[in-house]
Amino acid sequence: MNVLEIILQVREGLEARRGEVGGAATYGVRAVLGLTFLVVLWAEYRGRSVVAKGPWSTWTLLISGAILLVVSILNARSISLGYGGPLHSVPAASLPSLTTLSRLADVLAFLSTISTKLFLSSVLHPSAGSAFRKLLQVGALILSLSFLPIVALATLPVEGIYCETDGVRNGCFAAETWLALSEIVAGFSTFMDLALVFIALKMTLRRGPFDPRERPTEALAIACGAGAFIAGIIKLTKFAPLETGDFTYYGPSLLLWSVTEASLTILSASTIAPYTARERIKRPRSPPTDDSSDFMDRRAFGALGCEERGDVGRRDENEVLLRSMVRAGLL
């Protein structure tokens, strides 16, 4: 028995206990995403800037968290329509709604992940100029807001928007087209995970010893980035079963790793503030200049002259005292 069968059995048990069909496999995912969203909201409420770069970062992260919540809801709806089974076992009436919701939920997860990573790359990159940062910020905001028309389309069970019947396609989008697009974007997302981890490590090593209060935060940011990279690699291995039309893997497996990657990215973003803070620079003491050396020489020469003049004065006083004693007959 593999992990997928265990997940399906747990899901069936939850459905039987609750007396309803569908959506039970994503309850845990929705809970994790909701907690992630609340953590970011709590950090903003407490007045701690998420990435210390102004409102762009705040809204990008909040919108990404909202996208992930919408993703989990759409996936729950698609599982409830398809009962978590293979594509050939899905009723024909619910096939367009199931495939539309599932594919668009997948695209939403990628949009959320990439929008967050685009902004983080502009924040973390040590040599990024202000114009480049603003360009990436605008791109991240546009990607974050692009989920609105996609969600509107996903709520409409349009017949013929996506279907596949025994290799004959009647004006429908082929499954291979969606899979190829999703796989390309997933590969880019995984590469961004690795790039962000390297950038964070580089900036941490350049800055030298940690502040003891920042060590847990920096370690958590790097660990979440590494975890997102691992989740992205696992997600890339889940595309092969979809080529056979088996959507059983999509519900509990592919989207689970997709939202795991996106959640870890947002958690890393919410703890990235130490990397954007001002670096503590220890200014070395400047060596003495020529002017200061000349000044010290003049001071030393003046002190030496005062000592010589003092010796001469004391010698004259001794001579006067000696003459007075001779005159007085003491000597």
PDB file of N, CA and C in Angstrom, residues 76 89 211:
ATOM      1  N   ALA A  76     -10.865  21.482  -3.559  1.00  0.00           N
ATOM      2  CA  ALA A  76     -11.892  20.732  -2.840  1.00  0.00           C
ATOM      3  C   ALA A  76     -13.134  20.548  -3.710  1.00  0.00           C
ATOM      4  N   SER A  89     -13.623   7.450 -14.844  1.00  0.00           N
ATOM      5  CA  SER A  89     -14.742   7.128 -13.955  1.00  0.00           C
ATOM      6  C   SER A  89     -15.588   8.340 -13.592  1.00  0.00           C
ATOM      7  N   ASP A 211      23.536  38.374  14.880  1.00  0.00           N
ATOM      8  CA  ASP A 211      23.010  38.868  16.141  1.00  0.00           C
ATOM      9  C   ASP A 211      22.276  37.699  16.800  1.00  0.00           C
TER      10      ASP A 211
END
